[in-house]
Amino acid sequence: MTTRVPIVVGNWKLHKTVSESVATTDALVDLLPKRGRAEIAVAPVFTALMGVAAQLKGSRVALGAQDLHWEAKGAFTGEVGPLQLVDVGCAFVIIGHSERREYFAETDERVARKVRSALDHGLKPIVCVGESLQTREAGDAEPHVVAQVDAALQSVQPADLASLVIAYEPIWAIGTGRTASPTDAEQMHAAVRAQVQRSHGVPAGEGLRILYGGSVKPENAGELMLQPNIDGALVGGASLDAASFAAIVAAAD
Ligand code: PGA
């Protein structure tokens, strides 16, 4: 069995100014043990990327962005592309978060293009998938999530999966304080892995890291990450506070 390195990512969403982002970063770097088993990243707003990058230098925390445009350059007013993210020091980029799918017309097709573009420019995509409460109650959660994964990975080669992460985030658990039970989450993660093994081969699927997201807190992180197919967490609200994010990292370490 492959041993997957756990990864914990903080998604700061539309929170914090540059100075607030830098202050949180400083506090986080101070609190974290210098070394540990888990990989760590934080994803501030675009305008704070450069300031946060400077504070992260020499630390074990990598930088991530919350989105990108698939084109590298051109007449795309308002967009930020892969070259800019690499330039500012990003290693990761979150793609297809449910908030983007819901409020910003992100489709499976756009997600797939963004994933390909990120990989082509040396960025590691964190691809978000997840079902609504309505879909879960209708008993369709698994086929829905598996279809999102298939769509996102359609132009991804097996070798690319070493630098890609999937985040399963049930929409009804995001920012609601309601977490999927470790058993339910594990069941979905196992289904996603089985599907990727079918589409991209057993070794690539076995090595793929699948994060859980949705109201992850220091109190529930340990139990979730103990599940065999849960390889870390994508953390929203609890990542805004350095101490609570550090406690989640400690569970992953
Ligand atoms: P939450 O957000 O931890 O605040 O539920 C998770 C996410 O949306 O990535």
PDB file of C-alpha atoms and ligand atoms in Angstrom:
ATOM      1  CA  MET A   1       0.000   0.000   0.000  1.00  0.00           C
ATOM      2  CA  THR A   2       1.183   3.467  -0.842  1.00  0.00           C
ATOM      3  CA  THR A   3       1.769   5.770   2.076  1.00  0.00           C
ATOM      4  CA  ARG A   4       0.219   9.073   1.157  1.00  0.00           C
ATOM      5  CA  VAL A   5       1.634  12.237   2.739  1.00  0.00           C
ATOM      6  CA  PRO A   6      -1.231  14.058   4.477  1.00  0.00           C
ATOM      7  CA  ILE A   7      -1.957  17.594   3.417  1.00  0.00           C
ATOM      8  CA  VAL A   8      -3.821  20.400   5.158  1.00  0.00           C
ATOM      9  CA  VAL A   9      -4.886  23.459   3.178  1.00  0.00           C
ATOM     10  CA  GLY A  10      -6.345  26.671   4.573  1.00  0.00           C
ATOM     11  CA  ASN A  11      -8.851  28.364   2.264  1.00  0.00           C
ATOM     12  CA  TRP A  12      -9.185  31.927   3.481  1.00  0.00           C
ATOM     13  CA  LYS A  13     -11.912  32.767   0.947  1.00  0.00           C
ATOM     14  CA  LEU A  14     -12.837  36.471   0.847  1.00  0.00           C
ATOM     15  CA  HIS A  15     -11.344  37.301   4.230  1.00  0.00           C
ATOM     16  CA  LYS A  16      -8.449  39.411   5.451  1.00  0.00           C
ATOM     17  CA  THR A  17      -6.645  42.445   4.052  1.00  0.00           C
ATOM     18  CA  VAL A  18      -2.962  42.207   3.128  1.00  0.00           C
ATOM     19  CA  SER A  19      -1.809  43.220   6.614  1.00  0.00           C
ATOM     20  CA  GLU A  20      -4.263  40.828   8.281  1.00  0.00           C
ATOM     21  CA  SER A  21      -3.122  38.008   5.987  1.00  0.00           C
ATOM     22  CA  VAL A  22       0.520  38.699   6.774  1.00  0.00           C
ATOM     23  CA  ALA A  23      -0.199  38.817  10.522  1.00  0.00           C
ATOM     24  CA  THR A  24      -2.054  35.474  10.421  1.00  0.00           C
ATOM     25  CA  THR A  25       0.799  33.962   8.403  1.00  0.00           C
ATOM     26  CA  ASP A  26       3.381  35.150  10.924  1.00  0.00           C
ATOM     27  CA  ALA A  27       1.364  33.756  13.814  1.00  0.00           C
ATOM     28  CA  LEU A  28       0.919  30.439  12.015  1.00  0.00           C
ATOM     29  CA  VAL A  29       4.600  30.028  11.165  1.00  0.00           C
ATOM     30  CA  ASP A  30       5.452  30.765  14.810  1.00  0.00           C
ATOM     31  CA  LEU A  31       2.977  28.200  16.130  1.00  0.00           C
ATOM     32  CA  LEU A  32       3.811  25.317  13.790  1.00  0.00           C
ATOM     33  CA  PRO A  33       6.535  22.843  14.628  1.00  0.00           C
ATOM     34  CA  LYS A  34       9.394  23.390  12.161  1.00  0.00           C
ATOM     35  CA  ARG A  35       9.075  19.861  10.843  1.00  0.00           C
ATOM     36  CA  GLY A  36       6.235  17.398  10.630  1.00  0.00           C
ATOM     37  CA  ARG A  37       4.730  14.701   8.487  1.00  0.00           C
ATOM     38  CA  ALA A  38       2.024  16.804   6.827  1.00  0.00           C
ATOM     39  CA  GLU A  39       2.307  19.113   3.871  1.00  0.00           C
ATOM     40  CA  ILE A  40       0.654  22.495   4.542  1.00  0.00           C
ATOM     41  CA  ALA A  41      -0.632  25.313   2.343  1.00  0.00           C
ATOM     42  CA  VAL A  42      -2.642  28.499   2.790  1.00  0.00           C
ATOM     43  CA  ALA A  43      -4.702  30.210   0.105  1.00  0.00           C
ATOM     44  CA  PRO A  44      -5.254  33.943   0.737  1.00  0.00           C
ATOM     45  CA  VAL A  45      -7.001  36.400  -1.613  1.00  0.00           C
ATOM     46  CA  PHE A  46      -5.060  37.304  -4.766  1.00  0.00           C
ATOM     47  CA  THR A  47      -3.984  40.718  -3.476  1.00  0.00           C
ATOM     48  CA  ALA A  48      -2.339  39.154  -0.398  1.00  0.00           C
ATOM     49  CA  LEU A  49      -0.431  36.415  -2.243  1.00  0.00           C
ATOM     50  CA  MET A  50       2.783  38.402  -2.580  1.00  0.00           C
ATOM     51  CA  GLY A  51       2.851  39.585   1.017  1.00  0.00           C
ATOM     52  CA  VAL A  52       2.079  36.131   2.370  1.00  0.00           C
ATOM     53  CA  ALA A  53       4.695  34.553   0.074  1.00  0.00           C
ATOM     54  CA  ALA A  54       7.394  36.733   1.631  1.00  0.00           C
ATOM     55  CA  GLN A  55       6.413  35.643   5.153  1.00  0.00           C
ATOM     56  CA  LEU A  56       6.328  31.959   4.186  1.00  0.00           C
ATOM     57  CA  LYS A  57       9.912  31.886   2.885  1.00  0.00           C
ATOM     58  CA  GLY A  58      11.928  29.239   4.722  1.00  0.00           C
ATOM     59  CA  SER A  59       8.832  27.818   6.432  1.00  0.00           C
ATOM     60  CA  ARG A  60       7.120  24.485   5.777  1.00  0.00           C
ATOM     61  CA  VAL A  61       3.961  26.201   4.534  1.00  0.00           C
ATOM     62  CA  ALA A  62       3.326  26.469   0.794  1.00  0.00           C
ATOM     63  CA  LEU A  63       1.283  29.132  -0.967  1.00  0.00           C
ATOM     64  CA  GLY A  64      -1.953  28.470  -2.833  1.00  0.00           C
ATOM     65  CA  ALA A  65      -4.415  30.572  -4.823  1.00  0.00           C
ATOM     66  CA  GLN A  66      -8.194  30.183  -4.697  1.00  0.00           C
ATOM     67  CA  ASP A  67      -8.785  30.100  -8.465  1.00  0.00           C
ATOM     68  CA  LEU A  68      -7.105  30.804 -11.811  1.00  0.00           C
ATOM     69  CA  HIS A  69      -8.036  31.494 -15.392  1.00  0.00           C
ATOM     70  CA  TRP A  70      -7.052  28.756 -17.827  1.00  0.00           C
ATOM     71  CA  GLU A  71      -5.501  31.084 -20.427  1.00  0.00           C
ATOM     72  CA  ALA A  72      -1.925  32.148 -19.717  1.00  0.00           C
ATOM     73  CA  LYS A  73      -2.370  35.632 -21.194  1.00  0.00           C
ATOM     74  CA  GLY A  74      -4.506  37.779 -23.426  1.00  0.00           C
ATOM     75  CA  ALA A  75      -7.555  40.007 -23.402  1.00  0.00           C
ATOM     76  CA  PHE A  76      -9.284  38.601 -20.292  1.00  0.00           C
ATOM     77  CA  THR A  77     -10.011  41.630 -18.142  1.00  0.00           C
ATOM     78  CA  GLY A  78     -10.145  40.887 -14.446  1.00  0.00           C
ATOM     79  CA  GLU A  79      -8.631  37.411 -14.617  1.00  0.00           C
ATOM     80  CA  VAL A  80      -5.479  36.031 -12.997  1.00  0.00           C
ATOM     81  CA  GLY A  81      -3.693  33.261 -14.859  1.00  0.00           C
ATOM     82  CA  PRO A  82      -1.186  30.516 -14.127  1.00  0.00           C
ATOM     83  CA  LEU A  83       1.890  32.584 -15.034  1.00  0.00           C
ATOM     84  CA  GLN A  84       0.983  35.208 -12.440  1.00  0.00           C
ATOM     85  CA  LEU A  85       0.404  32.565  -9.776  1.00  0.00           C
ATOM     86  CA  VAL A  86       3.725  30.865 -10.445  1.00  0.00           C
ATOM     87  CA  ASP A  87       5.437  34.264 -10.542  1.00  0.00           C
ATOM     88  CA  VAL A  88       4.210  35.147  -7.069  1.00  0.00           C
ATOM     89  CA  GLY A  89       5.285  31.794  -5.602  1.00  0.00           C
ATOM     90  CA  CYS A  90       2.120  29.679  -5.630  1.00  0.00           C
ATOM     91  CA  ALA A  91       2.575  25.920  -5.564  1.00  0.00           C
ATOM     92  CA  PHE A  92      -1.136  25.070  -5.317  1.00  0.00           C
ATOM     93  CA  VAL A  93      -4.375  26.360  -6.761  1.00  0.00           C
ATOM     94  CA  ILE A  94      -7.896  25.524  -5.601  1.00  0.00           C
ATOM     95  CA  ILE A  95     -10.151  24.773  -8.583  1.00  0.00           C
ATOM     96  CA  GLY A  96     -13.907  24.276  -8.771  1.00  0.00           C
ATOM     97  CA  HIS A  97     -14.810  25.192  -5.209  1.00  0.00           C
ATOM     98  CA  SER A  98     -18.569  24.824  -4.728  1.00  0.00           C
ATOM     99  CA  GLU A  99     -18.861  28.565  -4.090  1.00  0.00           C
ATOM    100  CA  ARG A 100     -17.396  29.215  -7.532  1.00  0.00           C
ATOM    101  CA  ARG A 101     -19.665  26.587  -9.077  1.00  0.00           C
ATOM    102  CA  GLU A 102     -22.700  28.102  -7.366  1.00  0.00           C
ATOM    103  CA  TYR A 103     -22.072  31.872  -7.595  1.00  0.00           C
ATOM    104  CA  PHE A 104     -19.656  32.268 -10.521  1.00  0.00           C
ATOM    105  CA  ALA A 105     -20.949  29.889 -13.170  1.00  0.00           C
ATOM    106  CA  GLU A 106     -18.054  27.447 -12.854  1.00  0.00           C
ATOM    107  CA  THR A 107     -18.947  24.396 -14.920  1.00  0.00           C
ATOM    108  CA  ASP A 108     -17.337  20.958 -15.075  1.00  0.00           C
ATOM    109  CA  GLU A 109     -15.920  21.956 -18.447  1.00  0.00           C
ATOM    110  CA  ARG A 110     -14.261  25.100 -17.057  1.00  0.00           C
ATOM    111  CA  VAL A 111     -12.932  23.129 -14.116  1.00  0.00           C
ATOM    112  CA  ALA A 112     -11.323  20.624 -16.499  1.00  0.00           C
ATOM    113  CA  ARG A 113      -9.672  23.416 -18.509  1.00  0.00           C
ATOM    114  CA  LYS A 114      -8.341  25.056 -15.362  1.00  0.00           C
ATOM    115  CA  VAL A 115      -6.968  21.751 -14.085  1.00  0.00           C
ATOM    116  CA  ARG A 116      -5.106  21.167 -17.356  1.00  0.00           C
ATOM    117  CA  SER A 117      -3.752  24.716 -17.400  1.00  0.00           C
ATOM    118  CA  ALA A 118      -2.540  24.505 -13.798  1.00  0.00           C
ATOM    119  CA  LEU A 119      -0.717  21.227 -14.456  1.00  0.00           C
ATOM    120  CA  ASP A 120       0.805  22.575 -17.672  1.00  0.00           C
ATOM    121  CA  HIS A 121       2.282  25.476 -15.694  1.00  0.00           C
ATOM    122  CA  GLY A 122       3.595  23.425 -12.782  1.00  0.00           C
ATOM    123  CA  LEU A 123       0.824  24.316 -10.306  1.00  0.00           C
ATOM    124  CA  LYS A 124      -0.769  21.590  -8.194  1.00  0.00           C
ATOM    125  CA  PRO A 125      -4.556  21.678  -8.550  1.00  0.00           C
ATOM    126  CA  ILE A 126      -6.770  21.087  -5.521  1.00  0.00           C
ATOM    127  CA  VAL A 127      -9.952  20.030  -7.285  1.00  0.00           C
ATOM    128  CA  CYS A 128     -13.131  20.451  -5.248  1.00  0.00           C
ATOM    129  CA  VAL A 129     -16.152  18.209  -5.630  1.00  0.00           C
ATOM    130  CA  GLY A 130     -19.232  17.678  -3.483  1.00  0.00           C
ATOM    131  CA  GLU A 131     -22.982  17.256  -3.455  1.00  0.00           C
ATOM    132  CA  SER A 132     -25.810  19.487  -2.240  1.00  0.00           C
ATOM    133  CA  LEU A 133     -28.115  18.396   0.571  1.00  0.00           C
ATOM    134  CA  GLN A 134     -30.877  17.819  -1.972  1.00  0.00           C
ATOM    135  CA  THR A 135     -28.657  15.479  -3.992  1.00  0.00           C
ATOM    136  CA  ARG A 136     -27.629  13.601  -0.852  1.00  0.00           C
ATOM    137  CA  GLU A 137     -31.215  13.217   0.336  1.00  0.00           C
ATOM    138  CA  ALA A 138     -32.203  11.928  -3.101  1.00  0.00           C
ATOM    139  CA  GLY A 139     -29.564   9.207  -2.673  1.00  0.00           C
ATOM    140  CA  ASP A 140     -27.505  10.511  -5.619  1.00  0.00           C
ATOM    141  CA  ALA A 141     -24.448  11.820  -3.783  1.00  0.00           C
ATOM    142  CA  GLU A 142     -22.009   9.170  -4.976  1.00  0.00           C
ATOM    143  CA  PRO A 143     -22.812   9.243  -8.716  1.00  0.00           C
ATOM    144  CA  HIS A 144     -22.857  13.055  -8.617  1.00  0.00           C
ATOM    145  CA  VAL A 145     -19.423  13.326  -7.004  1.00  0.00           C
ATOM    146  CA  VAL A 146     -17.921  10.585  -9.158  1.00  0.00           C
ATOM    147  CA  ALA A 147     -19.175  12.373 -12.294  1.00  0.00           C
ATOM    148  CA  GLN A 148     -17.575  15.636 -11.128  1.00  0.00           C
ATOM    149  CA  VAL A 149     -14.279  13.802 -10.606  1.00  0.00           C
ATOM    150  CA  ASP A 150     -14.489  12.147 -14.041  1.00  0.00           C
ATOM    151  CA  ALA A 151     -15.169  15.484 -15.710  1.00  0.00           C
ATOM    152  CA  ALA A 152     -12.326  17.274 -13.924  1.00  0.00           C
ATOM    153  CA  LEU A 153      -9.814  14.537 -14.748  1.00  0.00           C
ATOM    154  CA  GLN A 154     -10.763  13.980 -18.367  1.00  0.00           C
ATOM    155  CA  SER A 155      -7.536  15.437 -19.791  1.00  0.00           C
ATOM    156  CA  VAL A 156      -5.332  14.403 -16.885  1.00  0.00           C
ATOM    157  CA  GLN A 157      -2.749  11.649 -17.371  1.00  0.00           C
ATOM    158  CA  PRO A 158      -2.083   9.023 -14.666  1.00  0.00           C
ATOM    159  CA  ALA A 159       1.353  10.569 -13.977  1.00  0.00           C
ATOM    160  CA  ASP A 160      -0.290  13.969 -13.327  1.00  0.00           C
ATOM    161  CA  LEU A 161      -2.172  12.557 -10.356  1.00  0.00           C
ATOM    162  CA  ALA A 162       0.962  12.722  -8.198  1.00  0.00           C
ATOM    163  CA  SER A 163       0.698  16.527  -8.343  1.00  0.00           C
ATOM    164  CA  LEU A 164      -3.067  16.805  -8.029  1.00  0.00           C
ATOM    165  CA  VAL A 165      -5.273  16.681  -4.961  1.00  0.00           C
ATOM    166  CA  ILE A 166      -9.020  16.120  -4.787  1.00  0.00           C
ATOM    167  CA  ALA A 167     -11.073  17.734  -2.031  1.00  0.00           C
ATOM    168  CA  TYR A 168     -14.431  16.185  -1.219  1.00  0.00           C
ATOM    169  CA  GLU A 169     -16.571  18.915   0.304  1.00  0.00           C
ATOM    170  CA  PRO A 170     -20.256  18.157   0.808  1.00  0.00           C
ATOM    171  CA  ILE A 171     -21.912  21.540   0.215  1.00  0.00           C
ATOM    172  CA  TRP A 172     -24.236  21.085   3.208  1.00  0.00           C
ATOM    173  CA  ALA A 173     -21.170  20.814   5.480  1.00  0.00           C
ATOM    174  CA  ILE A 174     -19.385  23.979   4.300  1.00  0.00           C
ATOM    175  CA  GLY A 175     -19.517  26.775   6.850  1.00  0.00           C
ATOM    176  CA  THR A 176     -22.535  25.199   8.553  1.00  0.00           C
ATOM    177  CA  GLY A 177     -20.875  23.513  11.503  1.00  0.00           C
ATOM    178  CA  ARG A 178     -22.342  20.271  10.197  1.00  0.00           C
ATOM    179  CA  THR A 179     -19.625  17.772   9.292  1.00  0.00           C
ATOM    180  CA  ALA A 180     -20.057  14.543   7.374  1.00  0.00           C
ATOM    181  CA  SER A 181     -19.566  11.647   9.768  1.00  0.00           C
ATOM    182  CA  PRO A 182     -16.137  10.051   9.400  1.00  0.00           C
ATOM    183  CA  THR A 183     -17.898   6.904   8.102  1.00  0.00           C
ATOM    184  CA  ASP A 184     -19.916   8.770   5.446  1.00  0.00           C
ATOM    185  CA  ALA A 185     -16.894  10.786   4.371  1.00  0.00           C
ATOM    186  CA  GLU A 186     -14.744   7.649   4.204  1.00  0.00           C
ATOM    187  CA  GLN A 187     -17.344   5.926   2.053  1.00  0.00           C
ATOM    188  CA  MET A 188     -17.295   8.779  -0.466  1.00  0.00           C
ATOM    189  CA  HIS A 189     -13.496   8.988  -0.467  1.00  0.00           C
ATOM    190  CA  ALA A 190     -13.276   5.253  -1.124  1.00  0.00           C
ATOM    191  CA  ALA A 191     -15.764   5.589  -4.005  1.00  0.00           C
ATOM    192  CA  VAL A 192     -13.762   8.443  -5.531  1.00  0.00           C
ATOM    193  CA  ARG A 193     -10.527   6.475  -5.248  1.00  0.00           C
ATOM    194  CA  ALA A 194     -12.101   3.372  -6.787  1.00  0.00           C
ATOM    195  CA  GLN A 195     -13.332   5.452  -9.713  1.00  0.00           C
ATOM    196  CA  VAL A 196      -9.928   7.059 -10.290  1.00  0.00           C
ATOM    197  CA  GLN A 197      -8.348   3.612 -10.158  1.00  0.00           C
ATOM    198  CA  ARG A 198     -10.746   2.529 -12.904  1.00  0.00           C
ATOM    199  CA  SER A 199     -10.118   5.625 -15.033  1.00  0.00           C
ATOM    200  CA  HIS A 200      -6.391   6.186 -14.436  1.00  0.00           C
ATOM    201  CA  GLY A 201      -5.096   2.849 -13.164  1.00  0.00           C
ATOM    202  CA  VAL A 202      -4.654   1.329  -9.717  1.00  0.00           C
ATOM    203  CA  PRO A 203      -1.223   2.773  -8.793  1.00  0.00           C
ATOM    204  CA  ALA A 204      -2.163   6.362  -9.763  1.00  0.00           C
ATOM    205  CA  GLY A 205      -5.473   6.089  -7.888  1.00  0.00           C
ATOM    206  CA  GLU A 206      -3.779   4.574  -4.848  1.00  0.00           C
ATOM    207  CA  GLY A 207      -1.301   7.461  -4.682  1.00  0.00           C
ATOM    208  CA  LEU A 208      -3.911  10.194  -5.187  1.00  0.00           C
ATOM    209  CA  ARG A 209      -4.535  12.359  -2.132  1.00  0.00           C
ATOM    210  CA  ILE A 210      -8.177  13.012  -1.281  1.00  0.00           C
ATOM    211  CA  LEU A 211      -8.936  15.716   1.290  1.00  0.00           C
ATOM    212  CA  TYR A 212     -12.123  16.194   3.251  1.00  0.00           C
ATOM    213  CA  GLY A 213     -13.581  19.679   3.629  1.00  0.00           C
ATOM    214  CA  GLY A 214     -16.653  21.071   5.365  1.00  0.00           C
ATOM    215  CA  SER A 215     -16.604  22.411   8.937  1.00  0.00           C
ATOM    216  CA  VAL A 216     -13.278  20.771   9.792  1.00  0.00           C
ATOM    217  CA  LYS A 217     -12.178  21.934  13.260  1.00  0.00           C
ATOM    218  CA  PRO A 218      -9.489  20.912  15.737  1.00  0.00           C
ATOM    219  CA  GLU A 219     -12.150  18.800  17.515  1.00  0.00           C
ATOM    220  CA  ASN A 220     -13.086  16.635  14.525  1.00  0.00           C
ATOM    221  CA  ALA A 221      -9.939  16.712  12.359  1.00  0.00           C
ATOM    222  CA  GLY A 222      -8.200  13.773  14.045  1.00  0.00           C
ATOM    223  CA  GLU A 223     -11.057  11.337  13.672  1.00  0.00           C
ATOM    224  CA  LEU A 224     -11.669  12.305  10.049  1.00  0.00           C
ATOM    225  CA  MET A 225      -8.021  11.954   9.081  1.00  0.00           C
ATOM    226  CA  LEU A 226      -7.784   8.544  10.772  1.00  0.00           C
ATOM    227  CA  GLN A 227     -10.003   7.137   8.006  1.00  0.00           C
ATOM    228  CA  PRO A 228      -7.938   5.139   5.525  1.00  0.00           C
ATOM    229  CA  ASN A 229      -8.984   7.159   2.461  1.00  0.00           C
ATOM    230  CA  ILE A 230      -8.968  10.634   4.028  1.00  0.00           C
ATOM    231  CA  ASP A 231      -5.566  12.153   3.352  1.00  0.00           C
ATOM    232  CA  GLY A 232      -5.994  15.553   4.926  1.00  0.00           C
ATOM    233  CA  ALA A 233      -8.311  18.528   5.068  1.00  0.00           C
ATOM    234  CA  LEU A 234      -9.364  21.634   3.193  1.00  0.00           C
ATOM    235  CA  VAL A 235     -10.238  24.065   5.951  1.00  0.00           C
ATOM    236  CA  GLY A 236     -12.242  27.267   5.588  1.00  0.00           C
ATOM    237  CA  GLY A 237     -13.483  29.003   8.746  1.00  0.00           C
ATOM    238  CA  ALA A 238     -11.087  27.297  11.171  1.00  0.00           C
ATOM    239  CA  SER A 239      -8.092  28.264   9.005  1.00  0.00           C
ATOM    240  CA  LEU A 240      -8.665  31.990   9.596  1.00  0.00           C
ATOM    241  CA  ASP A 241      -7.334  31.609  13.125  1.00  0.00           C
ATOM    242  CA  ALA A 242      -3.661  30.583  13.329  1.00  0.00           C
ATOM    243  CA  ALA A 243      -4.106  28.571  16.542  1.00  0.00           C
ATOM    244  CA  SER A 244      -7.018  26.490  15.325  1.00  0.00           C
ATOM    245  CA  PHE A 245      -5.352  25.846  11.948  1.00  0.00           C
ATOM    246  CA  ALA A 246      -2.140  24.825  13.731  1.00  0.00           C
ATOM    247  CA  ALA A 247      -4.163  22.398  15.865  1.00  0.00           C
ATOM    248  CA  ILE A 248      -5.595  20.794  12.712  1.00  0.00           C
ATOM    249  CA  VAL A 249      -2.091  20.511  11.272  1.00  0.00           C
ATOM    250  CA  ALA A 250      -0.999  18.830  14.516  1.00  0.00           C
ATOM    251  CA  ALA A 251      -3.687  16.184  13.971  1.00  0.00           C
ATOM    252  CA  ALA A 252      -2.337  15.582  10.445  1.00  0.00           C
ATOM    253  CA  ASP A 253       1.297  15.485  11.599  1.00  0.00           C
TER     254      ASP A 253
HETATM  255  P1  PGA B   1     -15.463  25.476   6.129  1.00  0.00           P
HETATM  256  O1  PGA B   1     -15.108  25.658   4.561  1.00  0.00           O
HETATM  257  O2  PGA B   1     -14.282  24.794   6.758  1.00  0.00           O
HETATM  258  O3  PGA B   1     -15.657  26.887   6.633  1.00  0.00           O
HETATM  259  O4  PGA B   1     -16.689  24.649   6.199  1.00  0.00           O
HETATM  260  C1  PGA B   1     -14.443  24.662   3.856  1.00  0.00           C
HETATM  261  C2  PGA B   1     -14.262  25.104   2.409  1.00  0.00           C
HETATM  262  O5  PGA B   1     -15.207  25.665   1.842  1.00  0.00           O
HETATM  263  O6  PGA B   1     -13.188  24.906   1.800  1.00  0.00           O
END
